[in-house]
Coordinates of C-alpha atoms and ligand atoms in Angstrom, one line a residue:
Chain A
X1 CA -1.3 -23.7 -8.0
X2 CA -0.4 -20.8 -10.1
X3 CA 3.0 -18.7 -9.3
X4 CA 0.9 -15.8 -8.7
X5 CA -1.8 -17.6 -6.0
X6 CA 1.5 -18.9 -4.2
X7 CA 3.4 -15.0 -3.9
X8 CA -0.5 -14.2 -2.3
X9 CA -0.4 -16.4 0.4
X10 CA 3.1 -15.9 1.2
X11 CA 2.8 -13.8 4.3
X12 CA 4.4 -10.1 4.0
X13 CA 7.7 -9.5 5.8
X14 CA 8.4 -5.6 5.1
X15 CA 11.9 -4.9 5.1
X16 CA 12.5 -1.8 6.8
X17 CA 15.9 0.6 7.0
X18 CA 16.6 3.2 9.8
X19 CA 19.5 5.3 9.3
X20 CA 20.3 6.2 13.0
X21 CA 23.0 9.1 13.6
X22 CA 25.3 7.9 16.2
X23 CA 25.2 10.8 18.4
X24 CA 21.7 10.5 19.6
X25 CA 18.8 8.0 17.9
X26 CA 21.6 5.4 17.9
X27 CA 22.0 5.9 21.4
X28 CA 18.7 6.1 21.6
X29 CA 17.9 2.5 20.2
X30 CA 20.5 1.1 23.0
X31 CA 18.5 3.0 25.4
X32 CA 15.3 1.4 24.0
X33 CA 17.3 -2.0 24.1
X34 CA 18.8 -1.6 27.6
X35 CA 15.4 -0.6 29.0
X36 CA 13.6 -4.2 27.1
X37 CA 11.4 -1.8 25.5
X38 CA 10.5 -3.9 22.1
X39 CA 10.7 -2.6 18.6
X40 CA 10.4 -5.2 15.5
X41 CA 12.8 -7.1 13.9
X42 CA 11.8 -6.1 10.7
X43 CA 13.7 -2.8 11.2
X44 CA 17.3 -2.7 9.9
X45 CA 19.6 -0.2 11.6
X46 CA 22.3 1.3 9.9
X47 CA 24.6 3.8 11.8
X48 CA 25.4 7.2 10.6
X49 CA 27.8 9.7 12.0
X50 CA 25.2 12.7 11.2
X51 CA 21.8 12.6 9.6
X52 CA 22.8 15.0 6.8
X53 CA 26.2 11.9 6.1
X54 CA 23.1 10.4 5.0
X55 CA 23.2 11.1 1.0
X56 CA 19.9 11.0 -0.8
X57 CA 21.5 8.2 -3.0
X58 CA 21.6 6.1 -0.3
X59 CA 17.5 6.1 0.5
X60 CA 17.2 5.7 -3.5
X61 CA 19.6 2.7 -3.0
X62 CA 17.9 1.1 0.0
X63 CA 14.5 1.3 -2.2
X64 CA 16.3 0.3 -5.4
X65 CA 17.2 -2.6 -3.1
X66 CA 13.8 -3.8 -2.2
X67 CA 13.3 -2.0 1.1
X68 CA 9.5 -1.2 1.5
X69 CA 10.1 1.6 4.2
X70 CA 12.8 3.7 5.3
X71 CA 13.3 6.3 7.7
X72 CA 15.6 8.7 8.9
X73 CA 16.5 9.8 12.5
X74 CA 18.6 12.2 13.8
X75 CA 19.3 14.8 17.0
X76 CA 16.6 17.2 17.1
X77 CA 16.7 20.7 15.0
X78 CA 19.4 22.9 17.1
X79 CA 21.3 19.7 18.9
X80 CA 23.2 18.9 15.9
X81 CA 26.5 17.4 17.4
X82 CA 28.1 19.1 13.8
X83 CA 25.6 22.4 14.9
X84 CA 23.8 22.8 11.5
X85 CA 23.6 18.9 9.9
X86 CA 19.8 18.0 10.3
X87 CA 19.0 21.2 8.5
X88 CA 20.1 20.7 5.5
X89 CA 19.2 17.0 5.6
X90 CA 15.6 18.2 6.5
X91 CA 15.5 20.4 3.1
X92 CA 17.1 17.3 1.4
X93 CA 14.9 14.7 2.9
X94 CA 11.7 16.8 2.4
X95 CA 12.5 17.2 -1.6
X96 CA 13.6 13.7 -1.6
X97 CA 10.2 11.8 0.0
X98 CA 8.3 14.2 -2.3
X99 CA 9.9 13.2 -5.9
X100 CA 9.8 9.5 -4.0
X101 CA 5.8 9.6 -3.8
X102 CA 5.5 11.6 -7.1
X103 CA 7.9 8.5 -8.9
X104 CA 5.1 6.2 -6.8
X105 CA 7.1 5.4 -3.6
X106 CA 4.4 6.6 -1.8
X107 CA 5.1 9.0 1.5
X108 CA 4.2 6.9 3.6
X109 CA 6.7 4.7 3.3
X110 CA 9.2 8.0 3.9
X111 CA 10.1 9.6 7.0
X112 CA 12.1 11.3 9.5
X113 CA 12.0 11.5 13.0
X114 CA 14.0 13.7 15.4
X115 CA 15.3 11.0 18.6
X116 CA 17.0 12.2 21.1
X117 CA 19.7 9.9 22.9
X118 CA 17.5 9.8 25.9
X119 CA 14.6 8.7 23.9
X120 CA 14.7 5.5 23.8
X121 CA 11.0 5.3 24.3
X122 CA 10.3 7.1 21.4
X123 CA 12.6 5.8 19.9
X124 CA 10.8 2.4 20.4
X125 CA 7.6 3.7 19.6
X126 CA 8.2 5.4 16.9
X127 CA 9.8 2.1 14.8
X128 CA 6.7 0.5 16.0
X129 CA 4.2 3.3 14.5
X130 CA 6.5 2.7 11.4
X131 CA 6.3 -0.8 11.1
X132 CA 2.6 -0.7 11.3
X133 CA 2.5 2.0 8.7
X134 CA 4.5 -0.2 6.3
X135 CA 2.3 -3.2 7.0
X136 CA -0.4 -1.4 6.5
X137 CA 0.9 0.0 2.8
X138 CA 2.0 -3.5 1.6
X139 CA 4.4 -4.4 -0.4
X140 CA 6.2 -1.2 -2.3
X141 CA 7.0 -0.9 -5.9
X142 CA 10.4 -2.3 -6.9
X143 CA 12.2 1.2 -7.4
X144 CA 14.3 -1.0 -9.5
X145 CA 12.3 -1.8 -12.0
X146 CA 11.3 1.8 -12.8
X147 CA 13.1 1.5 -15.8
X148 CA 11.1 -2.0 -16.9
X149 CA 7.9 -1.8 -18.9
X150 CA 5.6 -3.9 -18.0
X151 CA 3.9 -4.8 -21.2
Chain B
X1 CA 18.5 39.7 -37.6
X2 CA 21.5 37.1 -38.5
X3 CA 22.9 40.2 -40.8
X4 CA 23.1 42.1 -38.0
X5 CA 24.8 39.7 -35.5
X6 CA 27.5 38.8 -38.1
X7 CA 27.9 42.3 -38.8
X8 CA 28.5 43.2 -35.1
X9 CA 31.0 40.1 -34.6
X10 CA 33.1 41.2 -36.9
X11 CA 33.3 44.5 -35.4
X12 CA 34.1 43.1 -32.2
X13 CA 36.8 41.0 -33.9
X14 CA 38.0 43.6 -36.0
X15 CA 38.6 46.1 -32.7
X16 CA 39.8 43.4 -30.6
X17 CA 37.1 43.3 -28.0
X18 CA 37.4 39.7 -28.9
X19 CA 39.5 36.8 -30.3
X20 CA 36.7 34.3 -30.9
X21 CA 32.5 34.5 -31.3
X22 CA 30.6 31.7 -30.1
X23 CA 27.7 31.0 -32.2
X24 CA 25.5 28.9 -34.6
X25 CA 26.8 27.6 -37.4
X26 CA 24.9 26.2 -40.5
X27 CA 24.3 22.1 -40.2
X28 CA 23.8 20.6 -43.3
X29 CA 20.2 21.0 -43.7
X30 CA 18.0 24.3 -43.1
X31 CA 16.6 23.2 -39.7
X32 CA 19.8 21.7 -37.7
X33 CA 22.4 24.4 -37.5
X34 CA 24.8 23.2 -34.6
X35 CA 26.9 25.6 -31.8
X36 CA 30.2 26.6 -33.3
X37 CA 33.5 28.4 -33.0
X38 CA 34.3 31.3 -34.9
X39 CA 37.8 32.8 -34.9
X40 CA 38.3 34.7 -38.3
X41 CA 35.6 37.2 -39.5
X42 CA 35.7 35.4 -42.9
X43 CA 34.2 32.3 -40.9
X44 CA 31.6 33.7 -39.7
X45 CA 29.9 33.4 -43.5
X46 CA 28.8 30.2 -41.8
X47 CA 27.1 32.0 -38.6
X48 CA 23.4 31.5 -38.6
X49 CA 20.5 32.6 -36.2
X50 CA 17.0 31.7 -36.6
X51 CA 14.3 29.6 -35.1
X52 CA 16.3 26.4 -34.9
X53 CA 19.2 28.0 -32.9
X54 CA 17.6 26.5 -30.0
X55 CA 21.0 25.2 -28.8
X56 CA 22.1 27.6 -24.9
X57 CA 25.9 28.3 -25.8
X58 CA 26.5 29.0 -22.4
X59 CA 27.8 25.6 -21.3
X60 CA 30.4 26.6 -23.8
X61 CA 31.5 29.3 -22.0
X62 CA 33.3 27.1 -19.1
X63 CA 36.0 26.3 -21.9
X64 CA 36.1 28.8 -23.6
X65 CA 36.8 31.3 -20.3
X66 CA 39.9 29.8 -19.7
X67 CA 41.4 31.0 -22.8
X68 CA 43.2 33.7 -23.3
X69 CA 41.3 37.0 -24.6
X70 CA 37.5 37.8 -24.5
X71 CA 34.8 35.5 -26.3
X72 CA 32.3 36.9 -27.9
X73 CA 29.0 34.5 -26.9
X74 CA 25.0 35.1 -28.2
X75 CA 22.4 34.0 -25.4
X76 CA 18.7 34.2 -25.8
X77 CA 16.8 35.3 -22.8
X78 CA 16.4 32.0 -21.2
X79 CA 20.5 31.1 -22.1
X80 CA 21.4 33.9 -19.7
X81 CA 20.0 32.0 -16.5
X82 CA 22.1 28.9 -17.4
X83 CA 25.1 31.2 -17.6
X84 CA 24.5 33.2 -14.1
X85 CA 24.3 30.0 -12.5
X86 CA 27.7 29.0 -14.3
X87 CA 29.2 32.4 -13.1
X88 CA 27.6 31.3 -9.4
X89 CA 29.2 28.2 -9.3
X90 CA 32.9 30.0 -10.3
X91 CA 32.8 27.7 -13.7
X92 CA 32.7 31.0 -16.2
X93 CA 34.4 34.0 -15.8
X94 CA 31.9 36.3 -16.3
X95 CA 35.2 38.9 -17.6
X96 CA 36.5 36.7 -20.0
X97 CA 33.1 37.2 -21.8
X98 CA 31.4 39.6 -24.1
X99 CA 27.6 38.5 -24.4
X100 CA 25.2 40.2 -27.2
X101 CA 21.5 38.9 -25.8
X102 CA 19.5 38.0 -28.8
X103 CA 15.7 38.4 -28.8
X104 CA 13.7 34.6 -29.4
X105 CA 10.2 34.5 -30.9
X106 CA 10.7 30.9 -29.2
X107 CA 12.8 28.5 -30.9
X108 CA 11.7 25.8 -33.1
X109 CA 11.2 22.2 -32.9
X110 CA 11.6 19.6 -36.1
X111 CA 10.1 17.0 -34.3
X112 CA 6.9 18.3 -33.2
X113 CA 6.3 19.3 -37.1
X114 CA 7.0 15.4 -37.7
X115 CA 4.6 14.3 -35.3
X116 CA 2.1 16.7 -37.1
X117 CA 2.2 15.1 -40.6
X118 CA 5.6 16.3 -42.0
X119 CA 7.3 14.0 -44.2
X120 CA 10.8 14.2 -45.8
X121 CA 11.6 17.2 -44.5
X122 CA 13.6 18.8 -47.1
X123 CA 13.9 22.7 -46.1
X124 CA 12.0 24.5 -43.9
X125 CA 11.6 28.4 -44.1
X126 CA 9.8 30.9 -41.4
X127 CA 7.9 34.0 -42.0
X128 CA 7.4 35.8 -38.5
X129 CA 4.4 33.5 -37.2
X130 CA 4.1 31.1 -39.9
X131 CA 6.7 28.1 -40.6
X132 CA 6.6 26.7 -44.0
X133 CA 8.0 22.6 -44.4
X134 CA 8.9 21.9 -47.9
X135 CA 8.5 18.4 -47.8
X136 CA 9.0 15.2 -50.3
X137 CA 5.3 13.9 -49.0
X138 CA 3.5 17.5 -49.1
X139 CA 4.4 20.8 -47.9
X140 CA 2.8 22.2 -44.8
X141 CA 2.3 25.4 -43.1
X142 CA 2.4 25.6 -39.3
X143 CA 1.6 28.4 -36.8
X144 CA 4.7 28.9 -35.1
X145 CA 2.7 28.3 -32.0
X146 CA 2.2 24.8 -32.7
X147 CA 5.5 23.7 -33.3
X148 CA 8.1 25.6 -30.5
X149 CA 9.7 23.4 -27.9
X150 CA 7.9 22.5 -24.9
X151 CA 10.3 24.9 -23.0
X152 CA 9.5 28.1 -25.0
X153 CA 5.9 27.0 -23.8
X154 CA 6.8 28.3 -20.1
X155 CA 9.5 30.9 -21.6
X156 CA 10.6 32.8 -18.8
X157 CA 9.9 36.0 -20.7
X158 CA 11.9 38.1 -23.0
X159 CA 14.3 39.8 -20.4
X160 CA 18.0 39.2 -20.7
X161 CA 19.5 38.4 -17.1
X162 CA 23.3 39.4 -18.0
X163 CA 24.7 41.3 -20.7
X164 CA 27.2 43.6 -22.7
X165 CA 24.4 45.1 -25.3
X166 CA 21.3 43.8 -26.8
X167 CA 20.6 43.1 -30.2
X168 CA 17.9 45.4 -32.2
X169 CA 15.1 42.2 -31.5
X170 CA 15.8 41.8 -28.1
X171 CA 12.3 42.6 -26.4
X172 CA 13.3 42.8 -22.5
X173 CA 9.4 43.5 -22.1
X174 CA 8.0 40.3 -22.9
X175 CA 6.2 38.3 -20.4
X176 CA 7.4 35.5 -19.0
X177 CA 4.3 32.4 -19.7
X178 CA 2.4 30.6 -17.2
X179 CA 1.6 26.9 -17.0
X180 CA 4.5 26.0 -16.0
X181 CA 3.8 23.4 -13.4
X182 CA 0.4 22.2 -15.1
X183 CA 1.9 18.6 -16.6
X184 CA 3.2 18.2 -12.9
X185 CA -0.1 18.9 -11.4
X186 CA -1.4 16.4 -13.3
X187 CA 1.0 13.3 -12.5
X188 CA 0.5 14.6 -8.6
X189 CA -3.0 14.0 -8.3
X190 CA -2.4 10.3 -9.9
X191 CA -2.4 7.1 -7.7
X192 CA 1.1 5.8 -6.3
X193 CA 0.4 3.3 -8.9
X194 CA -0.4 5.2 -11.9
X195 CA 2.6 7.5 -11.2
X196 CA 5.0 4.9 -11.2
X197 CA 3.4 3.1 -14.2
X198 CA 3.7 6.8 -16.2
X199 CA 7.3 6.7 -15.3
X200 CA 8.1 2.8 -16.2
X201 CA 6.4 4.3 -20.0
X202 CA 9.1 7.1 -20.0
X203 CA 11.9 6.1 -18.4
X204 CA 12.1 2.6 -19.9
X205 CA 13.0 4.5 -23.6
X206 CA 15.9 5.6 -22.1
X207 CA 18.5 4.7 -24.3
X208 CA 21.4 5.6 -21.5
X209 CA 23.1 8.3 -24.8
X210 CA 23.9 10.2 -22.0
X211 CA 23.1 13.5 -23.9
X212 CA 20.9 15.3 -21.6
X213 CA 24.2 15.2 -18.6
X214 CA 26.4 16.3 -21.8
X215 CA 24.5 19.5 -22.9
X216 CA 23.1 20.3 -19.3
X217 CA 24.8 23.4 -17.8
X218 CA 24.3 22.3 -14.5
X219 CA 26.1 19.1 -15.0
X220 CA 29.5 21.1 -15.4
X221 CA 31.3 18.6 -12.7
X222 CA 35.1 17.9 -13.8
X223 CA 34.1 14.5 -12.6
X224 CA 30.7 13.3 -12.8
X225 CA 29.1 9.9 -10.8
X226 CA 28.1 8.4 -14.5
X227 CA 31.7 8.0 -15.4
X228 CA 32.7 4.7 -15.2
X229 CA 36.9 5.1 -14.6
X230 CA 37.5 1.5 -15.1
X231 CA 37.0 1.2 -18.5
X232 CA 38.2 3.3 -21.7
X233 CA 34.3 3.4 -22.4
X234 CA 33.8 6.3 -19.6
X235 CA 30.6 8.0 -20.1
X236 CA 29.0 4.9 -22.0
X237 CA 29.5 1.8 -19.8
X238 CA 27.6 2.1 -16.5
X239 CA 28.9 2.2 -13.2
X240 CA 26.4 -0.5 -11.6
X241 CA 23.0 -1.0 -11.9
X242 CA 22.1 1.2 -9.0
X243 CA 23.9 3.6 -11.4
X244 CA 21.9 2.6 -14.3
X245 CA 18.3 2.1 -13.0
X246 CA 18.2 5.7 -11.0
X247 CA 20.3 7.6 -13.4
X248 CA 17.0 10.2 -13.8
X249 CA 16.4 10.5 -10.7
X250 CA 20.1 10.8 -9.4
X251 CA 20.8 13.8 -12.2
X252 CA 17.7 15.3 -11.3
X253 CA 18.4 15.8 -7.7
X254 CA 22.0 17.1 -8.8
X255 CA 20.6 19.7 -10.7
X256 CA 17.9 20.5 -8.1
X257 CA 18.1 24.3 -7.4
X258 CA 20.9 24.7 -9.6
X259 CA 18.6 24.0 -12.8
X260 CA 17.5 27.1 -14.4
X261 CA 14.9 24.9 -16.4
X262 CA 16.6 26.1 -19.7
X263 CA 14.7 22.7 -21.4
X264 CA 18.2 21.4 -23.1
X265 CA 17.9 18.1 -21.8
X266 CA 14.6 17.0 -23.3
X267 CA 14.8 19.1 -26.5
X268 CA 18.4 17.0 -27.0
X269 CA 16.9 13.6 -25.2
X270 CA 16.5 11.4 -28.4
X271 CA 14.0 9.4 -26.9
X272 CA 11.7 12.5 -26.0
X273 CA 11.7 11.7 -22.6
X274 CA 10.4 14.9 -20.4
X275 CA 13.0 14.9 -18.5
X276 CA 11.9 18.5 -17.8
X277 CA 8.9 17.1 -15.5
X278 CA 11.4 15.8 -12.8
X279 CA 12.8 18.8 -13.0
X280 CA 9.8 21.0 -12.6
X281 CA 8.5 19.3 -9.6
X282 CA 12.3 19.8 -7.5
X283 CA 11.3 24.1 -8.8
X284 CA 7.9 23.3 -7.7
X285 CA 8.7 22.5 -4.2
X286 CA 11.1 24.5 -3.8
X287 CA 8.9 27.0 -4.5
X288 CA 6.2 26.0 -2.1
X289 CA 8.3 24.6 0.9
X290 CA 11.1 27.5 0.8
X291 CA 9.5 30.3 -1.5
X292 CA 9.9 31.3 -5.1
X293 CA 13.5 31.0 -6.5
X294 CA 14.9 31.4 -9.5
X295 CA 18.4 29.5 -10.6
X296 CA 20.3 32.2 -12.3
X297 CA 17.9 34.7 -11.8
X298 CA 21.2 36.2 -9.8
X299 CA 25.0 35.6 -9.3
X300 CA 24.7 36.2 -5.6
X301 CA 21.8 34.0 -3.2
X302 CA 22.2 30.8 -1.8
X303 CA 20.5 27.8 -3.5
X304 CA 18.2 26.4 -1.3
X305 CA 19.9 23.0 -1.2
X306 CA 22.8 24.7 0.3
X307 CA 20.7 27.0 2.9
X308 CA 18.4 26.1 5.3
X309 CA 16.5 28.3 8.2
X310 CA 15.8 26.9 11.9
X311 CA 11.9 27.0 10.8
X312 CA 12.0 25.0 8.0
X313 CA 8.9 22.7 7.2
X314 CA 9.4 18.9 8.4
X315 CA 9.4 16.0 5.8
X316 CA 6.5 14.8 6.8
X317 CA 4.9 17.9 5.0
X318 CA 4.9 15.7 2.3
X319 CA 2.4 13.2 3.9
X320 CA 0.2 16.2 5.3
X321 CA 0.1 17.7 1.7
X322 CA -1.7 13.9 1.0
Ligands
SF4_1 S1 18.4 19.7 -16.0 FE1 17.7 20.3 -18.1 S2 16.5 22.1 -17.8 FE2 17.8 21.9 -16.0 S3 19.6 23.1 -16.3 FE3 20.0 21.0 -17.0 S4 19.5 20.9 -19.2 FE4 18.6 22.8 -18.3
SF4_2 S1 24.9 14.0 -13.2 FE1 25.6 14.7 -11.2 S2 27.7 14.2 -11.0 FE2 27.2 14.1 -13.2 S3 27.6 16.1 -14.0 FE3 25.5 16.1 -13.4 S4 25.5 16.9 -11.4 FE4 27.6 16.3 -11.8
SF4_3 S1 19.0 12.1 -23.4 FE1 17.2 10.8 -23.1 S2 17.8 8.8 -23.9 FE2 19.7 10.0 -23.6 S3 20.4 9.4 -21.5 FE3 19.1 11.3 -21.3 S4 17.1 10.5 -20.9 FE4 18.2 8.8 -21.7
FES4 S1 24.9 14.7 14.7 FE1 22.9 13.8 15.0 S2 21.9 14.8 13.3 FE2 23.9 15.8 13.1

């Protein structure tokens, strides 16, 4: 059996980041945990202290580092724990997912979601929506070979 | 036009408006003069302007402002957004400088003449629309058309932005061009795939000379994320690979609403990489997302990466856009 015919039957496992801002999706996901609502495992959660800590580097790093989906969440527009954060990581994020998809990280595979910390079930149903979204997409382009010609 | 210019820095010497003109110099052959310092009016025998004065001198400026006395700088139309934005970002002292705006019939570009057949370029001479290539495998004639830089394609039009006086061929009326964002259009409506396969073609020449951060205006900071501080190789040997494999893409969104799209980092990128299509598409959505600006345009409004408003569209604009 070729190399090739072996990657195809290997099942996909997405690898999927959420950077969470502490004061309210983080909670959020502890509320989704403490209530047994499910979310996948495929879902890596990494705490921030504010959605706008979250520097645009750090999505182009998660991709560079294979991650086929990454999203964003922080306290809605106006609850800002630092007042003003999420609205300059909105305008960030929104340029950012759109050079993403015109590089060929396509937009799906971008987003970011407003969660409350009493959300815990959107919270939870949002990662799932997510996870389904990435499944559906496949496996993403390795960001870090953008610099590799193929042939 | 160069007569006049070396005429009127001397002046300006001479009466100690200024202690030093920033200019062109002339390289060793007729189509690479380089930016240069002039501080004696004897010098300035050297000073050239034409066609391939392409170079913006305004990057210049953040040196040169902390000296003492006045410099004396030239700046084509589209050199006096790069310098606004400098003044914006307190990195020139717009007092410590006396700018003459030179008129630009759209500067010229050597290698685009190359690519159409010239060979051995030995001197190349222009004539109002008509650029002649004395060459050691045939001379050729060109429209001048044909063979400006991509960037004097989308000129932003003849008007100076900031100045002290104009010189006799400055035409503030000119129009600015259109077809700006048409390349960008075009690698939009491509598949995921496609796009990223265009990208792996350009980005993959990259040869890492790091001379589109060096002559970029934007990229003015005293300490920039491509220097690698552990080495004495700073500015050559890469950070990491994270550092190496997104380096476009990481300078581009540095420069995003700060970049006045003055085209200096492709017409320098020795790989002709168009480095200026990353660029246009930050401009472009900008543009569409949080309506028409202009980097330099002014000394005085907020660049939309450092301003936001409560009604602000939502990322996922980018998914409803398809
Ligand atoms: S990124 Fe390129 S076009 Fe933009 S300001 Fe810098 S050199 Fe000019
Ligand atoms: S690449 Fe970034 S850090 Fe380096 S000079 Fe440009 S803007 Fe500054
Ligand atoms: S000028 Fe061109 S080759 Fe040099 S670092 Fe920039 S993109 Fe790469
Ligand atoms: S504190 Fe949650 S987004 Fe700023």
């Amino acid at each position: 059996m070729s190399i090739e015919a072996k990657n195809e039957n290997k099942e996909f496992k997405p690898l999927i980041v959420a950077f969470c801002c502490n004061w309210c999706s983080y909670a959020g996901a502890d509320l989704a945990g403490s209530s047994r609502l499910a979310y996948p495992a495929d879902v890596k959660i990494i705490r921030v202290p504010c959605s706008c800590r979250v520097n645009p580097l750090f999505i182009l790093r998660a991709f560079q580092k294979g991650a086929d989906g990454v999203i964003l969440c922080g306290c809605h527009p106006g609850d800002c724990h630092y007042s003003t954060g999420n609205y300059y990581a909105r305008r960030r994020m929104t340029l950012l997912f759109s050079m993403l998809d015109y590089l060929g990280v396509e937009n799906g595979r971008t987003r970011v979601e407003w969660v409350s910390a009493a959300e815990g079930v959107k919270f939870s149903q949002t990662m799932n929506e997510f996870v389904e979204k990435i499944y559906s997409l496949g496996e993403n382009v390795r960001l870090e070979d953008l610099r590799c010609k193929k042939n | 036009m160069q007569e006049e210019l070396i005429r009127r820095a001397k002046e300006l010497l001479g009466d100690g408006t200024v202690v030093r003109v920033m200019g062109w110099r002339k390289g060793d052959l007729s189509f690479n003069p380089e930016p240069a310092l002039f501080e004696t009016e004897e010098s300035l025998a050297e000073f050239v302007y034409d066609g391939f004065c392409g170079a913006n001198l305004s990057k210049y400026m953040i040196k040169l402002s902390k000296l003492e006395g006045k410099t004396l700088v030239f700046l084509k139309p589209c050199d006096t957004y790069s310098f606004n934005q400098l003044v914006k970002e307190h990195r020139v002292d717009r007092e410590k400088a006396y700018i003459i705006g030179v008129g630009c019939d759209g500067s010229l570009d050597v290698d685009a003449m190359k690519e159409k057949g010239a060979k051995g370029i030995q001197e190349i001479t222009e004539d109002g629309d008509t650029v002649t290539v004395r060459a050691i495998y045939g001379d050729k004639t060109f429209d001048r058309e044909d063979v400006i830089l991509e960037r004097c394609r989308a000129c932003k039009g003849g008007a100076h932005m900031v100045y002290d006086e104009l010189a006799s061929n400055a035409d503030e009326e000119k129009p600015a061009r259109d077809g700006r964002f048409s390349l960008v259009e075009k690698i939009e409506v491509m598949d995921p795939k496609e796009r990223f396969a265009f990208w792996q073609n350009e980005l993959s020449r990259c040869i890492r000379c790091n001379a589109c951060r060096n002559v970029c205006p934007a990229c003015s900071c005293i300490k920039c994320v491509f220097d690698n501080d552990r080495y004495d190789t700073a500015q050559k040997a890469n950070a990491d690979t994270f550092e190496e494999q997104m380096f476009h893409i990481i300078r581009a969104f540095h420069v995003a609403g700060r970049c006045t799209d003055c085209g200096e980092c492709s017409r320098v990128c020795p790989e002709h990489i168009p480095l200026h299509l990353l660029n246009r598409k930050f401009i472009k959505d900008i543009n569409t997302f949080y309506g028409d600006y202009q980097a330099g345009a002014d000394t005085d409004s907020r660049a939309p990466l450092t301003n936001f408003t409560t009604e602000d569209v939502e990322p996922s604009i980018v998914q409803e856009r398809g």
